[in-house]
Structures are given as C-alpha cells and as structure tokens.
Coordinates of C-alpha atoms and ligand atoms in Angstrom, one line a residue:
M431 CA 0.0 0.0 0.0
I432 CA 1.2 3.5 -0.8
G433 CA 0.3 6.2 1.8
L434 CA -0.5 9.6 0.4
I435 CA -0.1 12.7 2.5
S436 CA -0.7 16.4 1.7
A437 CA -1.0 19.7 3.4
T438 CA -2.1 22.3 0.9
A439 CA -5.0 22.6 -1.5
A440 CA -2.7 22.1 -4.5
G441 CA -1.1 19.1 -2.8
A442 CA -4.5 17.6 -2.2
V443 CA -5.4 18.0 -5.9
A444 CA -2.2 16.2 -6.9
R445 CA -2.8 13.6 -4.2
D446 CA -6.3 12.9 -5.4
R447 CA -5.1 12.5 -9.0
L448 CA -2.6 9.9 -7.9
A449 CA -5.2 8.2 -5.8
A450 CA -7.6 8.1 -8.8
A451 CA -4.9 6.6 -11.0
W452 CA -4.0 3.9 -8.5
P453 CA -7.2 3.3 -6.5
D454 CA -6.2 -0.2 -5.3
R455 CA -2.7 0.7 -4.3
T456 CA -3.1 3.9 -2.4
R457 CA -4.5 5.2 0.8
V458 CA -5.0 8.8 1.7
Y459 CA -3.9 9.9 5.2
E460 CA -5.8 13.0 6.4
G461 CA -5.3 15.1 9.4
P462 CA -2.2 16.9 10.8
V463 CA 0.8 16.0 8.5
G464 CA 3.0 14.9 11.4
D465 CA 0.5 12.3 12.6
A466 CA -0.3 11.3 9.0
V467 CA 3.3 10.7 8.1
R468 CA 3.9 8.6 11.3
A469 CA 0.8 6.5 10.7
A470 CA 1.6 5.9 7.0
F471 CA 5.2 5.1 7.8
A472 CA 4.1 2.4 10.2
Q473 CA 1.4 1.0 7.9
C474 CA 2.6 1.4 4.3
E475 CA 5.4 0.0 2.1
Q476 CA 5.7 3.4 0.4
L477 CA 4.8 7.0 1.0
V478 CA 4.2 9.9 -1.4
C479 CA 4.3 13.2 0.4
F480 CA 3.0 16.3 -1.3
L481 CA 5.2 18.4 0.9
A482 CA 8.5 20.2 0.8
T483 CA 11.5 17.8 1.2
G484 CA 12.6 19.8 4.3
A485 CA 9.4 19.1 6.0
V486 CA 9.4 15.4 5.1
V487 CA 13.1 15.0 6.2
R488 CA 12.3 16.4 9.6
L489 CA 9.2 14.2 10.0
V490 CA 10.7 10.9 8.9
A491 CA 14.2 11.3 10.4
P492 CA 13.1 10.0 13.8
L493 CA 11.3 7.1 12.2
L494 CA 14.1 5.8 10.1
G495 CA 15.4 2.3 11.0
D496 CA 16.7 -0.3 8.6
K497 CA 17.3 0.7 5.0
A498 CA 16.1 -2.6 3.7
A499 CA 12.9 -2.5 5.7
D500 CA 11.9 1.1 5.8
P501 CA 9.2 2.3 3.4
G502 CA 10.4 4.2 0.4
V503 CA 9.5 7.9 0.5
V504 CA 8.8 10.2 -2.5
C505 CA 8.1 13.9 -2.2
V506 CA 6.2 15.9 -4.8
D507 CA 6.6 19.7 -4.8
E508 CA 3.7 22.2 -4.7
G509 CA 4.1 23.0 -8.4
R510 CA 4.0 19.3 -9.3
R511 CA 7.3 19.7 -11.2
F512 CA 9.4 17.1 -9.4
A513 CA 8.9 13.7 -7.8
V514 CA 11.9 13.3 -5.5
S515 CA 13.0 9.9 -4.4
L516 CA 13.9 10.9 -0.8
V517 CA 14.7 7.7 1.1
G518 CA 14.5 4.0 0.3
G519 CA 15.6 4.5 -3.3
H520 CA 16.4 0.8 -3.8
G521 CA 15.2 -1.2 -0.8
G522 CA 12.0 0.8 -0.5
G523 CA 11.5 1.1 -4.3
A524 CA 11.4 4.9 -4.1
N525 CA 13.4 5.4 -7.3
E526 CA 10.9 3.4 -9.2
L527 CA 8.0 5.0 -7.4
A528 CA 9.3 8.5 -8.3
V529 CA 9.4 7.5 -11.9
A530 CA 5.9 6.1 -11.8
V531 CA 4.5 9.1 -9.9
G532 CA 6.2 11.4 -12.4
E533 CA 4.5 9.6 -15.2
V534 CA 1.1 10.0 -13.6
L535 CA 1.5 13.6 -12.6
G536 CA 3.7 14.9 -15.4
A537 CA 6.5 15.6 -12.9
E538 CA 10.2 15.1 -13.5
P539 CA 11.5 12.1 -11.4
V540 CA 14.5 13.1 -9.3
V541 CA 16.7 10.1 -8.4
T542 CA 20.0 10.7 -6.7
T543 CA 21.2 7.2 -5.9
A544 CA 24.1 6.1 -8.0
T545 CA 22.8 4.4 -11.1
D546 CA 23.5 4.9 -14.7
A547 CA 20.1 3.7 -15.9
V548 CA 17.5 5.8 -14.3
D549 CA 16.3 7.4 -17.5
L550 CA 14.1 4.5 -18.5
P551 CA 10.5 4.2 -19.6
G552 CA 8.4 2.4 -17.0
L553 CA 7.5 -1.1 -18.0
D554 CA 3.9 -0.5 -17.3
T555 CA 3.8 2.7 -19.3
L556 CA 4.6 1.2 -22.7
G557 CA 1.0 0.9 -23.7
L558 CA 1.2 -2.9 -23.7
P559 CA -0.5 -5.3 -21.3
V560 CA 2.1 -6.5 -18.8
E561 CA 2.3 -9.6 -16.6
G562 CA 4.8 -10.7 -14.0
D563 CA 6.9 -9.0 -11.4
V564 CA 7.0 -5.5 -12.8
A565 CA 8.4 -4.1 -9.5
A566 CA 11.4 -6.4 -9.4
V567 CA 12.3 -6.0 -13.1
S568 CA 11.9 -2.3 -13.0
R569 CA 14.1 -2.1 -9.9
A570 CA 16.7 -4.2 -11.7
L571 CA 16.6 -1.8 -14.7
L572 CA 16.9 1.2 -12.4
D573 CA 19.7 -0.3 -10.5
G574 CA 21.7 -1.3 -13.6
V575 CA 21.4 -5.0 -12.9
P576 CA 21.5 -6.9 -16.3
V577 CA 18.1 -7.5 -17.7
A578 CA 17.7 -9.6 -20.8
L579 CA 15.3 -8.7 -23.6
K580 CA 13.7 -11.8 -25.1
A581 CA 11.6 -10.6 -28.0
E582 CA 9.7 -13.4 -29.7
V583 CA 7.8 -10.9 -31.7
A584 CA 9.3 -7.7 -33.2
W585 CA 7.6 -4.6 -31.8
P586 CA 8.6 -1.0 -31.7
L587 CA 9.6 -0.6 -28.1
P588 CA 11.4 2.5 -26.8
A589 CA 15.1 2.0 -25.8
L590 CA 15.3 -0.2 -22.7
K591 CA 18.6 -0.7 -21.1
V592 CA 18.7 -4.4 -21.7
S593 CA 21.4 -6.9 -22.4
A594 CA 21.6 -10.3 -24.1
E595 CA 21.7 -12.2 -20.8
G596 CA 20.6 -11.5 -17.3
A597 CA 19.0 -12.9 -14.1
Y598 CA 16.0 -10.7 -15.0
A599 CA 14.2 -10.6 -18.2
V600 CA 11.6 -8.7 -20.3
R601 CA 9.9 -11.1 -22.6
L602 CA 7.9 -9.9 -25.5
T603 CA 5.5 -12.6 -26.6
D604 CA 1.9 -13.3 -27.7
R605 CA 2.2 -16.9 -26.6
L606 CA 0.5 -18.2 -23.5
V607 CA 3.4 -18.3 -21.1
E608 CA 3.5 -17.7 -17.3
P609 CA 6.2 -15.2 -16.4
A610 CA 9.1 -16.8 -14.7
E611 CA 10.6 -15.5 -11.5
G612 CA 12.2 -12.1 -12.2
E613 CA 10.5 -11.9 -15.5
V614 CA 8.0 -9.5 -17.0
V615 CA 5.9 -10.5 -20.0
L616 CA 4.8 -7.8 -22.4
R617 CA 1.9 -8.5 -24.7
P618 CA 2.3 -6.9 -28.1
P619 CA -0.9 -6.4 -30.1
S620 CA 0.2 -8.9 -32.7
L621 CA -2.8 -11.2 -33.2
V622 CA -5.7 -10.5 -35.6
V623 CA -8.7 -12.7 -35.2
G624 CA -11.0 -13.1 -38.2
V625 CA -14.6 -14.0 -37.3
G626 CA -17.7 -15.1 -39.2
A627 CA -21.1 -15.6 -37.8
S628 CA -24.6 -16.4 -39.1
K629 CA -27.4 -14.0 -38.2
G630 CA -28.3 -14.0 -34.6
A631 CA -25.2 -15.9 -33.4
P632 CA -25.0 -15.4 -29.6
V633 CA -22.1 -13.5 -28.2
E634 CA -21.2 -16.4 -25.9
E635 CA -20.8 -18.6 -28.9
V636 CA -18.5 -16.1 -30.8
L637 CA -16.5 -15.2 -27.8
G638 CA -16.2 -18.8 -26.5
L639 CA -14.9 -19.9 -29.9
V640 CA -12.3 -17.1 -30.0
R641 CA -11.1 -17.8 -26.5
A642 CA -10.9 -21.6 -27.2
A643 CA -9.1 -21.1 -30.5
L644 CA -6.5 -18.9 -28.8
A645 CA -6.1 -21.1 -25.8
D646 CA -5.7 -24.3 -27.8
A647 CA -3.1 -22.6 -30.0
G648 CA -1.2 -21.4 -26.8
L649 CA -1.9 -17.8 -27.6
S650 CA -2.7 -15.0 -25.2
V651 CA -6.0 -13.2 -25.6
R652 CA -4.2 -10.0 -24.4
S653 CA -2.2 -9.9 -27.6
V654 CA -5.4 -9.7 -29.7
A655 CA -5.2 -6.4 -31.6
E656 CA -8.5 -6.5 -33.5
L657 CA -11.4 -8.6 -34.7
G658 CA -11.9 -8.6 -38.4
T659 CA -15.0 -9.6 -40.4
V660 CA -16.9 -8.8 -43.6
D661 CA -18.8 -5.5 -44.0
A662 CA -22.2 -7.3 -44.0
K663 CA -21.5 -8.4 -40.4
A664 CA -20.4 -5.0 -39.1
E665 CA -23.6 -4.8 -37.0
E666 CA -23.9 -8.4 -36.1
P667 CA -24.6 -8.2 -32.3
G668 CA -22.6 -11.3 -31.4
I669 CA -19.5 -10.1 -33.2
V670 CA -19.8 -6.4 -32.1
E671 CA -20.3 -7.5 -28.5
A672 CA -17.4 -10.0 -28.6
A673 CA -15.0 -7.2 -29.8
G674 CA -16.4 -5.0 -27.0
R675 CA -15.8 -7.6 -24.3
L676 CA -12.3 -8.2 -25.6
G677 CA -11.7 -4.4 -25.6
V678 CA -10.5 -4.4 -29.3
P679 CA -11.8 -2.7 -32.4
L680 CA -13.9 -4.5 -35.0
V681 CA -12.5 -3.9 -38.4
T682 CA -14.6 -4.8 -41.5
Y683 CA -13.7 -5.4 -45.1
S684 CA -15.8 -5.6 -48.3
A685 CA -16.7 -9.0 -49.6
E686 CA -14.8 -8.2 -52.7
E687 CA -11.6 -7.5 -50.8
L688 CA -12.0 -10.7 -48.8
A689 CA -12.7 -12.7 -51.9
S690 CA -9.3 -11.7 -53.3
V691 CA -7.4 -13.2 -50.3
T692 CA -6.0 -16.7 -50.9
V693 CA -7.1 -18.9 -48.0
P694 CA -6.5 -22.6 -47.2
N695 CA -10.2 -23.3 -46.4
P696 CA -12.6 -21.6 -48.8
S697 CA -16.3 -22.8 -48.7
D698 CA -19.5 -22.2 -50.6
A699 CA -21.7 -21.2 -47.7
P700 CA -20.3 -17.7 -47.1
L701 CA -20.0 -17.3 -50.9
A702 CA -23.7 -17.7 -51.2
A703 CA -24.5 -15.6 -48.1
V704 CA -22.2 -12.7 -48.3
G705 CA -20.2 -13.0 -51.5
T706 CA -16.8 -14.3 -50.4
P707 CA -15.6 -17.9 -50.1
S708 CA -14.0 -17.0 -46.8
V709 CA -14.8 -14.6 -44.0
A710 CA -12.8 -15.6 -40.9
E711 CA -9.6 -16.7 -42.6
A712 CA -9.7 -13.9 -45.2
A713 CA -10.4 -11.2 -42.6
A714 CA -7.6 -12.4 -40.5
L715 CA -5.1 -12.7 -43.5
V716 CA -6.2 -9.6 -45.5
R717 CA -3.3 -7.4 -44.2
G718 CA -0.8 -10.2 -44.4
G719 CA 0.8 -12.3 -41.7
E720 CA 1.1 -15.9 -40.6
L721 CA -2.0 -18.1 -40.2
L722 CA -1.7 -19.7 -36.7
V723 CA -5.2 -21.0 -36.4
P724 CA -7.0 -22.0 -39.6
K725 CA -10.7 -21.7 -39.8
R726 CA -12.4 -23.3 -36.9
K727 CA -16.1 -23.7 -36.1
S728 CA -17.9 -23.2 -32.8
E729 CA -19.1 -26.3 -30.9
R730 CA -22.6 -26.3 -29.6
T731 CA -23.8 -28.5 -26.8
D732 CA -27.3 -28.5 -28.1
G733 CA -26.4 -30.3 -31.3
L734 CA -27.5 -27.4 -33.5
P735 CA -25.3 -26.3 -36.4
A736 CA -22.3 -24.1 -35.5
M737 CA -23.1 -20.3 -35.9
A738 CA -19.6 -18.9 -35.7
T739 CA -16.1 -19.4 -37.3
C740 CA -12.8 -17.9 -36.5
A741 CA -9.2 -17.9 -37.6
V742 CA -6.1 -16.3 -36.0
V743 CA -3.2 -14.6 -37.7
R744 CA 0.0 -13.2 -36.3
R745 CA 0.4 -9.9 -38.2
P746 CA 3.7 -8.6 -39.4
A747 CA 5.4 -6.2 -37.0
R748 CA 4.5 -2.6 -37.6
G749 CA 7.4 -0.4 -37.1
R750 CA 7.1 3.3 -36.2
L751 CA 8.9 6.1 -38.0
A752 CA 8.7 9.5 -36.3
V753 CA 9.9 12.3 -38.5
V754 CA 10.9 14.9 -36.0
G755 CA 11.7 18.6 -36.5
L756 CA 14.1 19.8 -33.8
G757 CA 13.5 23.5 -34.3
P758 CA 16.1 26.1 -35.2
G759 CA 18.5 25.3 -32.4
A760 CA 17.5 26.6 -29.0
R761 CA 16.4 23.8 -26.6
D762 CA 13.2 25.7 -25.6
L763 CA 12.2 25.8 -29.2
L764 CA 12.2 22.0 -29.4
T765 CA 8.5 21.1 -28.8
P766 CA 7.5 18.7 -26.0
R767 CA 6.1 16.4 -28.6
A768 CA 9.4 16.2 -30.4
K769 CA 11.1 15.5 -27.1
A770 CA 8.6 12.7 -26.4
E771 CA 9.2 11.1 -29.8
L772 CA 13.0 11.2 -29.3
R773 CA 12.5 9.4 -26.0
R774 CA 10.0 7.0 -27.6
A775 CA 12.5 5.8 -30.2
S776 CA 15.0 3.0 -29.9
V777 CA 16.8 4.0 -33.1
L778 CA 17.8 7.6 -34.0
V779 CA 18.8 8.5 -37.5
G780 CA 20.2 11.9 -38.4
L781 CA 22.9 14.2 -39.5
D782 CA 25.7 14.2 -36.9
Q783 CA 25.4 17.9 -36.1
Y784 CA 21.7 17.6 -35.4
V785 CA 22.2 14.5 -33.3
D786 CA 24.6 16.6 -31.2
Q787 CA 21.8 19.1 -30.7
I788 CA 19.7 16.5 -28.7
R789 CA 22.0 13.7 -27.7
D790 CA 21.5 14.4 -24.0
L791 CA 17.7 13.8 -24.3
L792 CA 18.0 10.3 -25.6
R793 CA 17.3 7.3 -23.4
P794 CA 20.2 5.2 -22.5
G795 CA 20.4 2.3 -25.0
T796 CA 19.1 4.3 -27.9
R797 CA 21.0 3.2 -31.1
I798 CA 22.3 6.2 -32.9
L799 CA 22.9 6.0 -36.7
E800 CA 24.5 9.3 -37.6
S801 CA 26.0 10.3 -40.9
G802 CA 27.7 13.4 -42.4
L803 CA 26.3 15.9 -44.8
G804 CA 25.2 14.7 -48.1
A805 CA 24.2 11.1 -47.3
E806 CA 20.5 12.1 -47.4
E807 CA 19.1 9.3 -49.5
E808 CA 21.0 6.8 -47.5
R809 CA 19.7 8.2 -44.2
A810 CA 16.2 8.1 -45.4
R811 CA 16.6 4.5 -46.6
T812 CA 18.2 3.4 -43.3
A813 CA 15.4 5.0 -41.3
V814 CA 12.7 3.3 -43.3
E815 CA 14.5 -0.1 -43.2
E816 CA 14.9 0.0 -39.4
A817 CA 11.2 0.8 -39.1
R818 CA 10.3 -2.1 -41.4
R819 CA 12.1 -4.4 -39.0
G820 CA 9.5 -3.4 -36.4
R821 CA 11.6 -0.8 -34.6
A822 CA 10.7 2.6 -33.2
V823 CA 12.8 5.0 -35.3
A824 CA 13.1 8.8 -35.0
L825 CA 14.4 10.5 -38.1
I826 CA 15.5 14.0 -37.2
G827 CA 16.0 17.3 -39.0
S828 CA 16.6 20.8 -37.9
G829 CA 13.8 23.3 -38.1
D830 CA 10.9 21.4 -39.5
A831 CA 11.9 18.0 -40.9
G832 CA 9.5 18.4 -43.8
V833 CA 11.0 21.7 -45.0
Y834 CA 13.9 21.2 -47.4
A835 CA 14.7 18.2 -45.2
M836 CA 14.3 14.5 -44.6
A837 CA 10.6 13.9 -44.5
S838 CA 10.1 13.7 -48.3
P839 CA 13.0 11.4 -49.1
A840 CA 12.0 9.2 -46.3
L841 CA 8.3 9.0 -47.2
A842 CA 9.2 8.4 -50.8
E843 CA 10.9 5.2 -49.6
A844 CA 8.2 4.2 -47.1
S845 CA 5.4 1.8 -47.8
D846 CA 2.2 1.5 -45.8
D847 CA 3.5 -1.3 -43.6
I848 CA 4.9 1.1 -41.1
D849 CA 3.3 3.9 -39.0
V850 CA 4.6 7.3 -39.7
I851 CA 4.3 10.1 -37.2
G852 CA 5.2 13.6 -38.2
V853 CA 6.2 16.1 -35.5
P854 CA 6.4 19.7 -36.8
G855 CA 9.2 22.0 -35.8
V856 CA 9.9 25.7 -35.9
T857 CA 11.3 26.3 -39.3
A858 CA 14.1 28.8 -39.9
A859 CA 11.8 31.3 -41.6
L860 CA 9.6 31.5 -38.5
A861 CA 12.6 31.6 -36.1
A862 CA 14.1 34.4 -38.2
A863 CA 10.8 36.3 -38.5
A864 CA 10.4 36.4 -34.7
V865 CA 13.9 37.9 -34.5
L866 CA 13.2 40.5 -37.2
G867 CA 9.7 41.6 -36.0
A868 CA 6.7 40.7 -38.1
P869 CA 7.9 40.4 -41.7
L870 CA 5.5 37.5 -42.5
G871 CA 2.3 39.4 -41.6
H872 CA 0.9 38.9 -45.0
D873 CA 1.4 36.3 -47.8
H874 CA 4.9 34.9 -47.9
V875 CA 6.9 32.2 -49.6
S876 CA 10.1 30.3 -48.9
I877 CA 12.5 29.7 -51.8
S878 CA 15.6 27.6 -51.6
L879 CA 18.4 29.0 -53.7
S880 CA 20.2 25.7 -53.7
D881 CA 20.4 24.5 -57.3
L882 CA 21.9 21.1 -56.2
H883 CA 18.5 19.3 -56.7
T884 CA 16.6 22.0 -58.7
P885 CA 17.6 23.5 -62.0
W886 CA 18.3 27.2 -61.7
E887 CA 15.7 28.0 -64.4
V888 CA 13.0 26.7 -62.1
I889 CA 14.3 28.6 -59.1
E890 CA 14.5 31.8 -61.1
R891 CA 10.9 31.4 -62.5
R892 CA 9.6 31.1 -58.9
V893 CA 11.6 34.1 -57.7
R894 CA 10.1 36.1 -60.6
A895 CA 6.6 34.9 -59.8
A896 CA 7.0 36.0 -56.2
A897 CA 8.4 39.3 -57.3
E898 CA 5.5 40.0 -59.7
A899 CA 2.9 38.9 -57.1
D900 CA 4.5 41.2 -54.4
I901 CA 4.9 38.3 -51.9
V902 CA 7.4 38.5 -49.0
V903 CA 10.2 36.0 -49.8
T904 CA 12.5 34.1 -47.4
F905 CA 15.5 32.6 -49.0
Y906 CA 16.8 29.3 -47.5
N907 CA 20.3 28.0 -48.5
P908 CA 21.0 31.5 -49.8
R909 CA 24.7 31.3 -50.4
S910 CA 27.7 28.9 -49.9
R911 CA 31.3 29.0 -50.9
G912 CA 30.6 27.3 -54.2
R913 CA 27.3 29.1 -54.9
D914 CA 27.8 32.8 -54.7
W915 CA 25.9 34.3 -57.7
Q916 CA 22.4 33.0 -57.0
L917 CA 21.5 35.4 -54.2
P918 CA 22.6 38.6 -56.1
K919 CA 20.7 37.3 -59.1
A920 CA 17.5 36.6 -57.1
L921 CA 17.7 40.0 -55.4
T922 CA 18.1 41.7 -58.8
I923 CA 14.8 40.1 -59.9
L924 CA 13.0 41.2 -56.8
A925 CA 14.4 44.7 -57.3
E926 CA 12.7 45.0 -60.7
H927 CA 9.4 45.1 -58.8
R928 CA 10.3 46.6 -55.4
E929 CA 12.0 49.8 -54.3
P930 CA 15.6 49.8 -53.2
T931 CA 14.3 50.9 -49.8
T932 CA 12.4 47.7 -49.3
P933 CA 13.4 46.2 -45.9
V934 CA 15.5 43.1 -46.0
G935 CA 16.2 41.0 -42.8
V936 CA 19.2 38.8 -42.6
V937 CA 19.3 36.4 -39.7
R938 CA 22.2 34.1 -39.0
N939 CA 22.0 31.1 -36.6
A940 CA 18.6 32.1 -35.4
S941 CA 18.1 31.0 -31.7
R942 CA 21.6 29.5 -31.5
P943 CA 24.2 30.9 -29.1
D944 CA 25.9 33.0 -31.8
E945 CA 22.7 34.4 -33.3
S946 CA 23.0 37.6 -35.2
S947 CA 20.6 39.7 -37.3
R948 CA 20.6 42.8 -39.5
L949 CA 17.9 44.9 -40.9
T950 CA 18.9 46.4 -44.2
T951 CA 17.4 47.2 -47.6
L952 CA 17.2 45.7 -51.0
G953 CA 19.5 48.4 -52.3
A954 CA 22.0 48.1 -49.5
L955 CA 22.3 44.4 -48.8
D956 CA 25.8 43.0 -49.4
P957 CA 25.4 39.4 -50.4
A958 CA 28.9 38.6 -49.3
T959 CA 27.7 39.0 -45.7
V960 CA 25.4 36.0 -46.1
D961 CA 26.3 32.3 -45.7
M962 CA 24.6 28.9 -45.3
M963 CA 23.7 29.5 -41.7
T964 CA 21.5 32.4 -42.7
V965 CA 18.1 33.1 -44.0
V966 CA 17.3 36.3 -45.9
T967 CA 13.7 37.7 -45.8
V968 CA 12.8 40.3 -48.4
G969 CA 9.7 42.4 -47.6
N970 CA 7.0 43.3 -50.1
T971 CA 6.0 46.8 -51.2
A972 CA 4.0 47.3 -48.0
T973 CA 6.8 46.1 -45.6
R974 CA 8.1 48.9 -43.4
R975 CA 10.8 49.5 -40.9
I976 CA 9.1 50.5 -37.7
A977 CA 11.2 51.3 -34.5
G978 CA 14.0 49.1 -35.9
R979 CA 11.7 46.2 -36.6
M980 CA 10.6 44.7 -39.9
V981 CA 6.8 44.8 -40.2
T982 CA 4.6 43.7 -43.1
P983 CA 1.0 45.0 -42.6
R984 CA -1.7 42.4 -42.5
G985 CA -3.3 44.0 -45.5
Y986 CA -6.4 45.6 -44.1
R987 CA -8.1 47.6 -46.8
W988 CA -6.7 51.0 -45.8
Q989 CA -3.2 49.7 -45.9
E990 CA -3.6 47.9 -49.2
E991 CA -4.8 50.8 -51.4
P992 CA -2.2 51.4 -54.1
R993 CA 0.1 54.2 -53.2
Ligands
LIG1797 N1 14.6 22.0 -42.2 C1 15.3 23.3 -42.0 C2 15.8 23.8 -43.3 C3 16.9 23.1 -43.9 S1 17.7 23.9 -45.3 C4 14.2 24.2 -41.4 O1 13.0 23.9 -41.4 O2 14.6 25.3 -40.9 C5 19.1 24.6 -44.5 C6 19.0 26.1 -44.5 O3 18.0 26.5 -43.6 C7 20.2 26.9 -44.2 O4 21.1 27.0 -45.3 C8 19.7 28.2 -43.7 O5 19.3 29.0 -44.8 C9 18.4 27.8 -43.0 N2 18.5 27.6 -41.6 C10 18.3 26.5 -40.8 N3 18.5 26.8 -39.5 C11 18.7 28.1 -39.4 C12 18.9 29.0 -38.3 N4 18.9 28.5 -37.0 N5 19.1 30.3 -38.6 C13 19.1 30.7 -39.8 N6 19.0 30.0 -40.9 C14 18.7 28.7 -40.7

C-alpha cells in the first residue's frame, strides 16, 4: 500500500489525482501531517508526500530504521514539477515510485542514488499489457542490474537498457506463457482474429470460440489487436459484443476485398450468403501475416449447427517512423512532442550535427545512426529499413523535418507497412521572422536558392513569380562557398518590382548561441555577408521598418490601397 499525505489545496489535488490513478494501491492519510506521516510510515510499504522535502526530512528522520525494511518515500513539490526519491531508493522502491509518480502527474522524477540507468521508460507505461513481477524487473533496470530482452515478436519498443543475458528478463510474446521469477511478459498487439457468424449468433458462442481457439493454440487473448469480419456483419450483435468484451476494435472489409485473399479453407456457404468464399480466414489474413489457427467452427452443446467461425493470424510487425523537427537550435524551441518522440525511439537517424543538438535527451540504450552531410538518401533508406524491421525510429531534421529536409525522401521510400508520425518543428523562416519583428504578416513564400537538386531556371521562375505577385520571400540556402551568384541574381529580380528601400532582414543562426541579425534594404544588402547558416527575408512593397523592426501589414483595406 502507498500512503498519500498532503497539506495544501494544491497538494490535495495532486494527491487525489494519484489516488484516482491507482485506486487499489493507495490510501489517503488525512489530518495533521505529522500524525499522517507517522501512521503511514508504520502501515505502508511506500509514501508519497505532497510536501517540501525539508518538512518530510524532519518528519521521517526520527522514524528511520533499517534501509532494507523502511518504506520508500517520495516527495512531490507544490508545483508538481518534481517527484523526488527521498529515502529508500532501492530497498523501498522509491526510485521506481518516483518515476511512476512522475508519469502520472507529469512531474520530473528526481533520483539521486548512483545508477546509470534511471532514465528509462516504466515497463507498465509502454502501452502494452504487462504480466509478472514489474516491480522487481523495474528495480533491476533502475539499479543497472543486467536485464535480458527476449523478443519473440518484433515490436517498436522504446530504448530499454537491456542486455543479451541476465538474471532478470523482459519477454515480448503473444504466446500463453507464465512469467518466470524475475521476468516480465509484455503482450504486443500482434494477433488478428477473423470471425464469421450467421445471423443471430450469440455473443457467448462467438467469444467462446475465439477464446478456445487462442487457448488451444497457446496464444494470449491479451495480444489480440482486433477482430476482423466482412462489411455485411459490421452490425452483427454477437460479433460487435465480442469485440467490445475483448476491448478491441472491430474492423470490417468488403466481400470483394476478402474474396481476393487466398485462403486454405474456402467454402460455398459464405460465398452464397455474403459473396466471399472465406470470411474468418480472409479477414484475418487480409493485411498479411502468418495463419496460426486455420478456420475453426464453434461447438454447440445442443447439437444445432455451428453459428460462428474464427481464424487467427500473427500480423507482421508494424514499425514506427517518427519524422521529428528539432527547431532552429534553442532547446526551448524544441517542442515537448518532439522530445517525447526522441524518447520513444530505440533508433535515432540523423545528421551528426543535429544528433549533437539533442544527444542528452535520448534514453540510454538508444541506437544512434548518424552520418555526415550529403548522405540524405541513405539516411532516409536506413530509417525506413529500421522501421520495417519493427523498430521505433526517429528521423530528425533541424527546423521542420519536412521543410527542405528528410521527410520527403523518407516518405518516398516508405510503404504502408509502417506507421509514420510527423512532428512539426519551428522552421528557420519563422525563427528568423520572430527575431526581425513581423515580416510575415501577409502572404509569404520560402524559396531555396540551392540548385543542387533543382535547375536554376525553375528557381528563377519562382523568384520572378513571387516578385511579380508582391509576396514576401524568405531565401533558404542563400549562399555557400561554391554558390555565390544565385543570391545577387535573385535580389536583382525582386528589385525589378520593389523599391531599393524595401526592408530586408538577414538572420544568421537564429536561436543559436551565436545568433545575429541585421535589418537592411534591397538596395544596401551586401550578399557577401550572407552564408549557409543564414536566411534572408525580403519584404513586399508594403513592408516597413518601424522602430528598428521589420513589419509587413496584414493587408487591411486601408493599408492595401495602391500608393
Ligand atoms: N529543415 C530546415 C531547413 C533546412 S535547409 C528548417 O526547417 O529550418 C538549410 C537552410 O536553412 C540553411 O542554409 C539556412 O538557410 C536555413 N537555416 C536553418 N536553420 C537556421 C537557423 N537557425 N538560422 C538561420 N537559418 C537557418
């Protein structure tokens, strides 16, 4: 039992949230905190105190006895920012508790005992059903004791600090096994059950059949990802209810699609009834995979004909490819979602200089595949290949990973057998605009001046179109040592349609430690001062310099009248 103690209103709110999350494991101690702490210390295996560490230290100090037997104590601060493992880090399980409390309350776990592996995802927070001694294995992971990963099924887990051998183990399997001592079994959603049923088939018959088929094949019902059937049975109560009771979605397919699946046991009955020679096997196999249980009929004790059929398939592992924009450079311009995806991955793919930008955020055990400039196609292919093997991959890029970056080459390689998660980032144009003022207040465009992948004629045509349409332009890749004439040429084209006094913002290394910016004009800009770390934003005919800032009016009518 975990005793919960709080003193303030904010503390009580956090306390109640934890109590609601773990109703069976927690007990709230009301009353004066001194009495509450003493009572909880005597009665509970663990304490979570929503109090200052100083207060808790004073209260528990006289109660401390044996490090192996004392309860573990975790403190959560008033702002719910930190969950501090105070005493009993190992013996009392406070380290692990701090991590778990942090997950529930969104607080940062603070663990000060010597261990190199505290930065680990909780085994019960992976989104997979888990069986076995979670506490013991989590503690082993936290304490750096070797834990073996036995993956019988490929699944995109985050990085866990695991080894090939160990007294403890994390086993990833859909087979019906009892966790051994010191072992945790994770249940990947790897099984698809195809079901067929005649009209009015009772839920008990459908569900009984599914359960029996799984059990006889030695498969865990907790690994069932979905039930599949034909569209015509989408509303069949026995099937709908069976999916509901299993807590999985019911996915339906057209008879046509199912009829196109090659199955071992086709028959005439469903062909006549719904237009496909197989429902159960076809609905299980339609997305590929290995048929573990061929079509099987329900058995009725009353001698009436069977009303349900089912088949079970182990579907191919679905990897996860997160395409993550890191923002322009500053850590606080990296979004929380990007951070979460970096910590969700077990494989990180990216340009070495970007990897350096976030290396400290990665979980221990993350495999890093970094490469130098240029190897773009190869990076994209590597990321997709890793995901196809069922891994959780993060492919990173600076700014937004979809803007002149890795997202398109990667998605050009990717097929629909992996999940792709895009995480937007603050692109250079936006980071620079914020430095300059409000240059993008009206229509704007980004143009890359790199003619490495794009013929110059195309770039020039686009610059001309933007010039004629009076659109604010941000130039990416404006100038490098080998490419020095493109920027002057582009500026000349814009100058044909804009005054020499048009404001131009030049921002180098936006949001990085050596950020610099200049506000100049189309007539005065010296292209030689621009390099590859820079973006150049050219205003339109309405853009003004106001109090040293670059401002493009939003285009309200009175501002838009021709001058
Ligand atoms: N995906 C990136 C762009 C990659 S192209 C993004 O969304 O920002 C590379 C070009 O982006 C550089 O040549 C430079 O023009 C621009 N750039 C990227 N980061 C920048 C920064 N922090 N400051 C200024 N320009 C930057």
